[in-house]
Amino acid sequence: MSNLYSVALAPMIAKLRLHTEVSDDDRDAILALPYILRTIDKRRSLMRNDNSPEYCAIILKGFAFSHKGTRDGLRQIVSFHTPGQMLNIQQLFLKSFDHDIQAMTKCEVAMIPTAALRHLALSRVSITMALVAQAMVESSIYRQWMLNVGRRDARARVAHLLCEFAVRLGDEGIALGHAYYIPMTQQQIGDAVGLTSIHVNRVLRAFIREGVLFKKGSEVRFLQWEKLQDVAGFNSRYLHVGDPVKGVDYSDDAGHQRQ
Amino acid sequence: MSNLYSVALAPMIAKLRLHTEVSDDDRDAILALPYILRTIDKRRSLMRNDNSPEYCAIILKGFAFSHKGTRDGLRQIVSFHTPGQMLNIQQLFLKSFDHDIQAMTKCEVAMIPTAALRHLALSRVSITMALVAQAMVESSIYRQWMLNVGRRDARARVAHLLCEFAVRLGDEGIALGHAYYIPMTQQQIGDAVGLTSIHVNRVLRAFIREGVLFKKGSEVRFLQWEKLQDVAGFNSRYLHVGDPVKGVDYSDDAGHQRQ
DNA sequence: CGTTATCTTGACCGTCGTCAAACAGGGTGG
DNA sequence: CCACCCTGTTTGACGACGGTCAAGATAACG
């Protein structure tokens, strides 16, 4: 564990700033948090649902997903995690954990002692606000996924996932034919949208045949971005990018920091 | 709008206490919030997704649900709301709203000016913690619903919804044959679990035929609670009842309240 | 370079959606 | 108090979307 000032947690700040304004003071307070660095191999579990983790995990590099399973071994992926994201914000507010998190690619993770982060959140309301804003966006994504899984057909579900992933990777203005890297297998796509990997394959093949998509290995290009969005019924509003609460005055609270 | 001390918001406190310890000071601060009382008829919209509501709504009596729709008119219910629940906690942290809320029965609702509640939340961290804990439980329910809709068959989905609703209504130890009142139509059940109302009906009829359920109007009795849970794969852990973060010391913050 | 994971395709089948029509129930007004 | 209407429930016949099973091709990886 290190208390040295370092920029390892910088991706976390960047992510928070997608949805909130983070002051320099807050940034420094976060960067000063103690943490342990860990490397998690592909396919390895990052967090289990049967305990109350003592650490808050933040992905610095790589991709992960949260999932739940039924007794008979079926799996539902409920969320994909991108670099900078804190994996268990819930930890700060509820005691027990209720799902599993697994590394999708090799991941670099910062583990912050829960007590330290909770202490910081209590003393700096603005940081709580930032973390919770991120959790609220996750909630919004959950709602969107429910709509997709519950009420759209296979084509739309797969298309929607591709659209969301592309936008979340930060390519807001995706150029026609712009390439991006898909870290998930067709099995995982299926587990996320409630289909079998076989049917995901059929859908992807169809998109390629129709000239909507180009795919080589895990590299994907959108040849007809408009059409893909249309098939998906995609509208990025639910991602709340650049959607912070404005005009909130934290100055009262800035006066009595603990650090 | 009234600033008089009153107990109208008492159901809100009760609900918060399901997941958090709420001190008497916090309770009083919440009860002292200004609010407007409104009555919303069945089927009427409570909140729309196209604006940034100036009020935080709390259901005092009745039931409501949140939903999203596709372009071609399909609807997915993403959440049911019970008395005491705050409907748009997200409002405190993000600017824009992303779904619709509708009254399922005639509802009595308290509308608190967003600014007032946000001000209180900023000055009393413990209240923020309580509100966010509630939002986190909602998130956990979203994840569970995704598993149900994405990976379970029709019987399990309907059974799961019934189990969840019964437990959430507070009947933790449900007596065999204990009756409870279901406020939703079969159409709404279908919209919540990703089925048509027709198929929901087939499933319910089957449960009745098998002697698992008794139904008369909106009154439902569980004749075989164990079996229903088993069909559903239901485990109430995800509801996080009585699962607050313990041993957190808010005393530092209690010293400098704004009020 | 061998081994394992992932992808791909085809044939077949089942769950659940669609369409249609009858039935119950509960509020409202005459 | 009855007649009416609207909303919600119930049932049947039929079809389709996507699951299942199986087997071969390709790619990833040590």
XYZ file of N, CA and C in Angstrom, chain A residues 19-20 49-51 66 68-72 74-79 89-99 118-119 121-123 125-126 128-130 132-152 157 187 190-197 229-234 237-238 240 242-246 248-253 256 258, chain B residues 19-20 49-51 66 68-72 74-79 89-99 118-119 121-123 125-126 128-130 132-152 157 187 190-197 229-234 237-238 240 242-246 248-253 256 258:
546
model
N -19.275 12.973 -16.135
C -20.628 13.246 -15.643
C -20.679 14.349 -14.590
N -19.539 14.790 -14.104
C -19.511 15.757 -13.005
C -18.333 16.701 -13.194
N -19.758 -12.277 -4.955
C -20.995 -11.759 -4.377
C -21.260 -12.252 -2.952
N -20.353 -13.035 -2.419
C -20.683 -13.667 -1.151
C -20.035 -12.995 0.061
N -19.427 -11.858 -0.151
C -18.786 -11.238 1.001
C -18.909 -9.726 0.929
N -19.833 -7.280 -14.936
C -20.564 -7.790 -13.787
C -21.585 -8.801 -14.275
N -24.564 -12.116 -13.055
C -25.297 -12.916 -12.081
C -25.657 -14.232 -12.748
N -25.909 -15.248 -11.955
C -26.245 -16.537 -12.559
C -27.465 -17.171 -11.931
N -28.107 -18.059 -12.681
C -29.211 -18.838 -12.133
C -28.646 -20.154 -11.595
N -29.476 -20.868 -10.829
C -29.041 -22.150 -10.279
C -28.557 -23.099 -11.372
N -29.284 -23.116 -12.500
C -28.930 -24.086 -13.531
C -27.853 -23.561 -14.477
N -27.152 -20.719 -16.012
C -27.274 -19.664 -17.011
C -26.712 -18.373 -16.439
N -26.157 -17.563 -17.309
C -25.488 -16.358 -16.844
C -26.043 -15.122 -17.527
N -26.200 -14.060 -16.766
C -26.592 -12.784 -17.356
C -25.545 -11.747 -17.012
N -24.960 -11.152 -18.034
C -24.053 -10.040 -17.802
C -24.901 -8.792 -17.631
N -24.704 -8.073 -16.548
C -25.553 -6.917 -16.278
C -24.844 -5.594 -16.566
N -23.543 -5.648 -16.794
C -22.825 -4.400 -16.974
C -21.410 -4.636 -17.491
N -19.190 0.967 -6.187
C -19.609 2.170 -5.480
C -20.623 1.807 -4.408
N -21.458 0.849 -4.736
C -22.475 0.362 -3.806
C -21.896 0.062 -2.429
N -20.672 -0.413 -2.440
C -19.945 -0.758 -1.222
C -19.944 0.351 -0.184
N -19.974 1.583 -0.661
C -19.918 2.712 0.264
C -21.234 2.903 1.005
N -22.301 2.298 0.495
C -23.620 2.598 1.034
C -24.367 1.377 1.569
N -24.019 0.203 1.050
C -24.657 -1.023 1.520
C -23.584 -2.002 1.950
N -23.951 -2.870 2.874
C -22.952 -3.753 3.437
C -22.605 -4.897 2.492
N -23.618 -5.536 1.975
C -23.319 -6.765 1.231
C -23.342 -6.541 -0.277
N -22.656 -7.413 -0.953
C -22.487 -7.332 -2.392
C -23.413 -8.354 -3.030
N -23.867 -8.110 -4.250
C -24.887 -9.006 -4.798
C -24.623 -9.537 -6.202
N -23.398 -9.381 -6.687
C -23.106 -9.970 -7.996
C -21.609 -10.254 -8.112
N -14.541 5.751 2.048
C -15.770 6.157 2.704
C -15.507 7.409 3.564
N -14.371 7.412 4.210
C -13.989 8.555 5.030
C -13.886 9.819 4.167
N -15.328 10.329 1.272
C -16.656 10.670 0.755
C -17.475 11.413 1.814
N -17.304 10.997 3.073
C -18.065 11.649 4.144
C -17.594 13.075 4.378
N -16.306 13.299 4.211
C -15.803 14.628 4.525
C -15.909 15.587 3.343
N -18.381 16.283 0.415
C -19.648 15.972 -0.238
C -19.509 15.961 -1.748
N -18.676 16.849 -2.254
C -18.567 16.948 -3.711
C -18.047 15.640 -4.315
N -18.587 12.625 -2.966
C -19.747 11.732 -2.918
C -20.644 11.988 -4.122
N -20.901 13.263 -4.389
C -21.761 13.611 -5.512
C -21.214 13.035 -6.820
N -19.908 13.143 -6.997
C -19.296 12.658 -8.236
C -19.428 11.149 -8.350
N -21.574 9.187 -6.843
C -22.969 8.781 -6.982
C -23.495 9.095 -8.385
N -23.054 10.210 -8.935
C -23.476 10.531 -10.309
C -23.097 9.386 -11.238
N -21.884 8.861 -11.035
C -21.454 7.737 -11.865
C -22.360 6.526 -11.644
N -22.701 6.268 -10.397
C -23.593 5.144 -10.095
C -24.969 5.357 -10.722
N -25.419 6.607 -10.770
C -26.724 6.905 -11.350
C -26.720 6.653 -12.860
N -25.603 6.949 -13.485
C -25.501 6.664 -14.913
C -25.567 5.157 -15.145
N -24.895 4.413 -14.274
C -24.982 2.951 -14.371
C -26.437 2.494 -14.262
N -27.161 3.088 -13.332
C -28.579 2.756 -13.176
C -29.354 3.021 -14.460
N -29.062 4.153 -15.053
C -29.748 4.514 -16.291
C -29.454 3.485 -17.388
N -28.222 3.020 -17.416
C -27.851 2.002 -18.397
C -28.604 0.700 -18.119
N -28.732 0.356 -16.860
C -29.513 -0.832 -16.499
C -30.921 -0.735 -17.074
N -31.542 0.426 -16.883
C -32.912 0.584 -17.368
C -32.974 0.408 -18.877
N -31.997 0.981 -19.574
C -31.975 0.863 -21.024
C -31.802 -0.594 -21.443
N -30.925 -1.290 -20.764
C -30.696 -2.700 -21.091
C -31.959 -3.523 -20.879
N -32.687 -3.187 -19.815
C -33.930 -3.919 -19.559
C -34.895 -3.740 -20.716
N -35.005 -2.521 -21.196
C -35.859 -2.273 -22.355
C -35.398 -3.131 -23.538
N -34.096 -3.167 -23.753
C -33.572 -3.921 -24.892
C -33.863 -5.407 -24.763
N -33.507 -5.953 -23.613
C -33.654 -7.394 -23.421
C -35.124 -7.785 -23.378
N -35.934 -6.939 -22.738
C -37.336 -7.296 -22.566
C -38.188 -7.078 -23.796
N -37.860 -6.069 -24.595
C -38.806 -5.666 -25.629
C -38.267 -5.532 -27.042
N -36.981 -5.840 -27.275
C -36.500 -5.725 -28.647
C -36.049 -7.081 -29.180
N -31.073 -5.841 -30.293
C -30.296 -5.976 -29.064
C -28.804 -5.950 -29.346
N -20.150 -15.162 -27.072
C -20.817 -15.741 -25.903
C -21.159 -14.646 -24.884
N -23.923 -12.449 -26.051
C -25.177 -13.155 -25.818
C -25.609 -13.084 -24.364
N -24.661 -13.292 -23.460
C -24.993 -13.244 -22.034
C -25.447 -11.853 -21.615
N -25.022 -10.848 -22.337
C -25.413 -9.484 -21.983
C -26.798 -9.132 -22.528
N -27.156 -9.657 -23.693
C -28.428 -9.255 -24.297
C -29.485 -10.353 -24.256
N -29.183 -11.437 -23.549
C -30.186 -12.484 -23.390
C -30.387 -13.350 -24.604
N -29.288 -13.677 -25.312
C -29.371 -14.564 -26.468
C -28.292 -15.644 -26.336
N -28.377 -16.680 -27.164
C -27.291 -17.654 -27.201
C -26.192 -17.122 -28.116
N -24.989 -17.598 -27.890
C -23.867 -17.145 -28.722
C -24.121 -17.497 -30.183
N -27.651 2.419 -35.833
C -28.398 3.123 -34.793
C -29.895 2.930 -34.995
N -30.280 2.957 -36.260
C -31.694 2.837 -36.573
C -32.226 1.453 -36.214
N -31.479 0.436 -36.587
C -31.870 -0.932 -36.231
C -31.989 -1.070 -34.722
N -31.051 -0.430 -34.015
C -30.986 -0.574 -32.560
C -32.027 0.285 -31.847
N -32.522 1.309 -32.523
C -33.324 2.304 -31.827
C -32.481 3.042 -30.810
N -31.233 3.316 -31.206
C -30.255 3.850 -30.257
C -30.296 5.366 -30.168
N -28.787 9.477 -25.215
C -29.158 10.342 -24.104
C -29.055 9.647 -22.746
N -29.413 8.354 -22.734
C -29.415 7.634 -21.456
C -28.027 7.488 -20.852
N -26.033 9.953 -20.418
C -25.850 11.156 -19.603
C -24.436 11.730 -19.699
N -21.719 14.317 -20.126
C -21.727 15.769 -19.976
C -23.044 16.257 -19.437
N -23.490 15.629 -18.352
C -24.819 15.941 -17.842
C -24.808 16.163 -16.326
N -23.835 16.919 -15.822
C -23.755 17.097 -14.376
C -24.803 18.077 -13.878
N -25.096 17.990 -12.614
C -25.902 19.017 -11.970
C -25.048 20.272 -11.900
N -25.554 21.370 -12.435
C -24.763 22.610 -12.474
C -25.152 23.539 -11.330
N -24.207 24.012 -8.367
C -24.274 23.601 -6.972
C -23.065 24.173 -6.257
N -23.330 24.741 -5.115
C -22.254 25.399 -4.384
C -21.769 24.512 -3.240
N -20.570 24.020 -3.374
C -20.023 23.158 -2.337
C -19.198 23.955 -1.319
N -19.165 25.292 -1.473
C -18.192 26.089 -0.727
C -18.353 25.933 0.782
N -19.583 25.816 1.246
C -19.820 25.609 2.669
C -19.020 24.435 3.194
N -18.981 23.406 2.362
C -18.370 22.165 2.787
C -16.859 22.181 2.629
N -14.361 22.728 5.765
C -14.023 21.860 6.882
C -13.632 20.465 6.419
N -11.320 17.212 6.251
C -10.576 16.516 7.300
C -9.095 16.453 6.983
N -33.195 0.290 4.938
C -31.834 0.037 4.460
C -30.775 0.831 5.203
N -31.183 1.758 6.045
C -30.222 2.631 6.716
C -30.726 2.961 8.114
N -39.928 12.042 -19.130
C -38.491 11.898 -19.342
C -37.869 13.040 -20.131
N -38.656 14.028 -20.493
C -38.113 15.017 -21.410
C -37.721 16.324 -20.731
N -37.732 16.336 -19.436
C -37.376 17.591 -18.793
C -36.594 17.344 -17.515
N -42.069 2.884 -13.125
C -41.240 3.580 -14.101
C -41.198 2.745 -15.372
N -40.037 2.661 -19.842
C -39.430 3.222 -21.041
C -40.116 2.592 -22.237
N -40.051 3.245 -23.371
C -40.710 2.682 -24.540
C -39.825 2.666 -25.769
N -40.139 1.792 -26.702
C -39.451 1.804 -27.992
C -40.249 2.670 -28.958
N -39.620 2.971 -30.102
C -40.303 3.785 -31.100
C -41.623 3.164 -31.514
N -41.634 1.833 -31.683
C -42.853 1.207 -32.183
C -43.842 0.854 -31.066
N -43.683 -0.386 -28.010
C -43.536 -1.411 -26.985
C -43.064 -0.755 -25.697
N -43.475 -1.315 -24.580
C -43.180 -0.695 -23.307
C -42.492 -1.675 -22.373
N -41.496 -1.189 -21.657
C -40.871 -2.009 -20.628
C -40.978 -1.286 -19.300
N -41.583 -1.942 -18.342
C -41.611 -1.401 -16.985
C -40.303 -1.789 -16.329
N -39.588 -0.810 -15.801
C -38.275 -1.096 -15.230
C -38.291 -1.114 -13.707
N -39.396 -0.682 -13.123
C -39.412 -0.599 -11.669
C -40.813 -0.336 -11.132
N -34.496 10.047 -7.145
C -33.271 10.348 -6.416
C -32.188 10.821 -7.384
N -32.195 10.222 -8.552
C -31.243 10.580 -9.603
C -31.180 12.084 -9.833
N -32.338 12.701 -9.654
C -32.473 14.131 -9.841
C -31.450 14.949 -9.056
N -31.045 14.419 -7.914
C -30.115 15.145 -7.058
C -28.701 15.139 -7.626
N -28.446 14.224 -8.560
C -27.069 14.027 -9.007
C -26.870 14.235 -10.505
N -27.930 14.064 -11.279
C -27.827 14.267 -12.721
C -28.900 15.249 -13.150
N -28.607 15.964 -14.229
C -29.519 17.017 -14.631
C -30.768 16.472 -15.303
N -30.580 15.577 -16.248
C -31.738 15.187 -17.050
C -32.310 13.848 -16.618
N -33.547 13.663 -16.946
C -34.308 12.498 -16.551
C -34.414 11.579 -17.767
N -34.527 10.273 -17.546
C -34.451 9.387 -18.707
C -35.555 8.348 -18.811
N -36.614 8.511 -18.022
C -37.724 7.568 -18.167
C -39.022 8.221 -17.690
N -31.797 19.020 -2.203
C -30.373 18.962 -2.525
C -29.564 19.728 -1.467
N -30.113 20.837 -1.050
C -29.454 21.631 -0.015
C -29.314 20.823 1.268
N -29.337 17.559 1.540
C -28.423 16.436 1.307
C -26.971 16.891 1.388
N -26.712 18.107 0.889
C -25.333 18.609 0.918
C -24.888 18.917 2.346
N -25.814 19.381 3.165
C -25.397 19.782 4.503
C -25.407 18.612 5.492
N -24.575 14.814 5.433
C -24.093 13.650 4.675
C -24.912 12.413 4.991
N -25.328 12.285 6.231
C -26.035 11.061 6.609
C -27.334 10.903 5.820
N -27.768 12.094 2.722
C -27.321 11.652 1.404
C -27.092 10.148 1.410
N -26.401 9.665 2.438
C -26.120 8.237 2.527
C -27.410 7.419 2.509
N -28.407 7.889 3.249
C -29.673 7.160 3.332
C -30.374 7.130 1.974
N -29.023 7.575 -0.996
C -28.259 6.814 -1.980
C -28.362 5.318 -1.708
N -28.401 4.944 -0.434
C -28.570 3.522 -0.123
C -29.851 3.009 -0.788
N -30.899 3.812 -0.705
C -32.147 3.406 -1.352
C -31.969 3.268 -2.859
N -31.256 4.201 -3.445
C -31.005 4.131 -4.888
C -30.171 2.899 -5.235
N -29.261 2.527 -4.359
C -28.414 1.367 -4.613
C -29.228 0.076 -4.579
N -30.201 0.046 -3.690
C -31.079 -1.120 -3.648
C -31.870 -1.210 -4.951
N -32.323 -0.062 -5.431
C -33.013 -0.055 -6.720
C -32.118 -0.631 -7.812
N -30.856 -0.238 -7.794
C -29.896 -0.757 -8.770
C -29.792 -2.265 -8.680
N -29.734 -2.757 -7.462
C -29.619 -4.196 -7.255
C -30.845 -4.915 -7.822
N -32.002 -4.296 -7.645
C -33.231 -4.884 -8.195
C -33.173 -4.892 -9.719
N -32.661 -3.812 -10.299
C -32.497 -3.774 -11.757
C -31.681 -4.966 -12.233
N -30.571 -5.213 -11.544
C -29.708 -6.328 -11.957
C -30.442 -7.652 -11.881
N -31.202 -7.822 -10.809
C -31.946 -9.063 -10.653
C -32.979 -9.217 -11.768
N -33.655 -8.135 -12.087
C -34.661 -8.176 -13.151
C -34.019 -8.527 -14.494
N -32.826 -7.997 -14.723
C -32.141 -8.309 -15.978
C -31.875 -9.796 -16.086
N -31.431 -10.382 -14.976
C -31.222 -11.832 -14.962
C -32.522 -12.552 -15.290
N -33.600 -12.112 -14.684
C -34.881 -12.769 -14.905
C -35.330 -12.663 -16.352
N -35.319 -11.445 -16.857
C -35.822 -11.213 -18.205
C -34.906 -11.859 -19.245
N -33.592 -11.777 -18.979
C -32.656 -12.276 -19.975
C -32.495 -13.774 -19.978
N -32.623 -14.403 -18.817
C -32.214 -15.799 -18.731
C -33.216 -16.772 -18.142
N -34.411 -16.310 -17.761
C -35.355 -17.276 -17.209
C -36.598 -17.390 -18.088
N -40.188 -16.074 -14.492
C -40.263 -14.607 -14.460
C -41.478 -14.139 -13.689
N -51.287 -7.104 -18.039
C -50.542 -6.363 -19.045
C -49.289 -5.747 -18.429
N -46.706 -8.302 -17.614
C -46.011 -8.650 -18.851
C -44.990 -7.600 -19.244
N -45.363 -6.340 -19.135
C -44.440 -5.265 -19.496
C -43.224 -5.240 -18.575
N -43.397 -5.755 -17.369
C -42.281 -5.765 -16.426
C -41.336 -6.933 -16.673
N -41.865 -8.064 -17.103
C -41.014 -9.252 -17.241
C -40.740 -9.631 -18.697
N -41.166 -8.764 -19.617
C -40.850 -9.024 -21.024
C -41.705 -10.108 -21.657
N -42.989 -10.141 -21.312
C -43.905 -11.111 -21.918
C -45.160 -10.375 -22.387
N -45.994 -11.030 -23.155
C -47.288 -10.443 -23.495
C -48.260 -10.757 -22.364
N -49.284 -9.932 -22.272
C -50.272 -10.149 -21.211
C -50.935 -11.512 -21.402
N -41.280 -19.967 -4.792
C -39.899 -19.485 -4.707
C -38.978 -20.366 -5.541
N -39.251 -21.667 -5.474
C -38.405 -22.619 -6.181
C -38.522 -22.441 -7.697
N -39.750 -22.301 -8.162
C -39.964 -22.063 -9.591
C -39.244 -20.785 -10.029
N -39.291 -19.781 -9.154
C -38.740 -18.472 -9.491
C -37.216 -18.433 -9.373
N -36.671 -19.339 -8.578
C -35.260 -19.217 -8.209
C -35.062 -17.978 -7.349
N -36.036 -17.754 -6.470
C -36.057 -16.503 -5.710
C -35.248 -16.583 -4.426
N -32.074 -11.929 -0.972
C -30.862 -11.219 -0.585
C -30.655 -9.925 -1.381
N -30.999 -9.964 -2.657
C -30.764 -8.793 -3.513
C -31.587 -7.571 -3.098
N -31.653 -6.469 -0.100
C -30.835 -5.773 0.907
C -31.650 -5.220 2.060
N -32.602 -4.524 5.646
C -31.816 -4.533 6.878
C -30.353 -4.732 6.605
N -29.832 -3.968 5.665
C -28.458 -4.184 5.225
C -27.680 -2.866 5.162
N -27.782 -2.037 6.210
C -27.090 -0.749 6.142
C -25.600 -0.905 6.427
N -24.844 0.051 5.987
C -23.449 0.129 6.397
C -23.437 0.490 7.878
N -22.743 -0.329 8.665
C -22.755 -0.101 10.114
C -21.482 0.627 10.544
N -20.585 3.603 10.915
C -20.071 4.809 10.298
C -20.336 5.983 11.230
N -19.335 6.771 11.412
C -19.451 7.884 12.350
C -19.680 9.180 11.601
N -20.878 9.704 11.743
C -21.187 10.960 11.070
C -20.917 12.165 11.953
N -20.374 11.939 13.146
C -20.332 13.003 14.143
C -19.556 14.237 13.678
N -18.492 14.010 12.927
C -17.737 15.129 12.385
C -18.634 16.088 11.626
N -19.553 15.494 10.907
C -20.379 16.298 10.023
C -21.559 16.905 10.764
N -21.619 20.829 11.861
C -21.772 22.036 11.055
C -22.948 21.927 10.091
N -26.282 23.222 8.311
C -26.653 24.561 7.865
C -27.912 25.037 8.552
